[in-house]
XYZ file of C-alpha atoms in Angstrom:
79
model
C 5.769 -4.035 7.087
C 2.326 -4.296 9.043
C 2.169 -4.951 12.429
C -0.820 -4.819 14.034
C -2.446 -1.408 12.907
C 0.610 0.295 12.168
C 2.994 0.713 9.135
C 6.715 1.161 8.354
C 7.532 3.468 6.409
C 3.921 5.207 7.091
C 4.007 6.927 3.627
C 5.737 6.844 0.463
C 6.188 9.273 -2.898
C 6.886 8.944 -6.475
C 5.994 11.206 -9.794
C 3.324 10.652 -12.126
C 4.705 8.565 -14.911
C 6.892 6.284 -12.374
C 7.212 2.807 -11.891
C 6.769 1.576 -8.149
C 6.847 -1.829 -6.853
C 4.963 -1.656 -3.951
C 6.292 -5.117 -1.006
C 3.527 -5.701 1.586
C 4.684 -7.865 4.585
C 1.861 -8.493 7.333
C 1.789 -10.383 11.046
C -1.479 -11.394 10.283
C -3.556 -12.907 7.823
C -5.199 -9.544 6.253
C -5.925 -7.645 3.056
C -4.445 -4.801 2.538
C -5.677 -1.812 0.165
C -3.611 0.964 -2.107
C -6.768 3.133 -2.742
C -6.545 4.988 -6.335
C -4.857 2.354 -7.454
C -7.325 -0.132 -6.555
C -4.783 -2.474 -5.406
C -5.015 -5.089 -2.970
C -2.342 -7.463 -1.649
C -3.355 -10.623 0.393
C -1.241 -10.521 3.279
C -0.088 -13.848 4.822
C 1.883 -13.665 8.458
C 5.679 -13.127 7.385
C 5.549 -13.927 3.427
C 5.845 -10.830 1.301
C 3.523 -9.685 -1.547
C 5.505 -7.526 -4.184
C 3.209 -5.521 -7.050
C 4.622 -3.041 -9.330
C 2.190 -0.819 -11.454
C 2.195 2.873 -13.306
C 1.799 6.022 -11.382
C -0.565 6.932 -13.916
C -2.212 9.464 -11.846
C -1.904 12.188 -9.478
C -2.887 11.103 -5.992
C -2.692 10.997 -2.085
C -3.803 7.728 -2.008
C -4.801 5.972 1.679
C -3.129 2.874 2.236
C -5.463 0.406 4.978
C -6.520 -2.593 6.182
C -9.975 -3.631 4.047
C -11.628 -5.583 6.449
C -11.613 -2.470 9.004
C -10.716 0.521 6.930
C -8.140 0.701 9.420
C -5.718 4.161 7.741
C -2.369 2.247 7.552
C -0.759 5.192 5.475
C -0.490 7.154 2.287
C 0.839 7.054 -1.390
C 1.645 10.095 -2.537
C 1.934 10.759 -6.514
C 2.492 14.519 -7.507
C 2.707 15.360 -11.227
């Protein structure tokens, strides 16, 4: 969940090889950005965006808000 500039949970882990499905929920009407992954999920106030993808890399991957590279959090993938 986004609220304002802040995230809960403010990070998250998995192993390389692992499926995640990421959920994005935001107050506002805002993009938000998994770096590494290059994924983006168009937040909407209250509706939930769901992606799942391969942790086909290693990473510690920032998580923030596009429009003001505001850090939200982290993705951590360890091998």
């Amino acid at each position: 969940m986004v609220t304002g500039n802040t995230m809960q949970p403010e990070s998250g882990t998995a192993k390389q090889g692992d499926n995640i499905t990421m959920s994005v929920t935001t107050d506002k009407a805002e993009e938000i950005h998994l770096h590494g992954f290059d994924l983006m999920f168009q937040g909407e106030p209250g509706r939930k965006v769901t992606k799942t993808f391969k942790a086909d890399r290693t990473c510690d991957c920032e998580i923030e808000i596009e429009s003001t590279s505001t850090h939200l959090g982290s993705l951590t993938v360890s091998p």
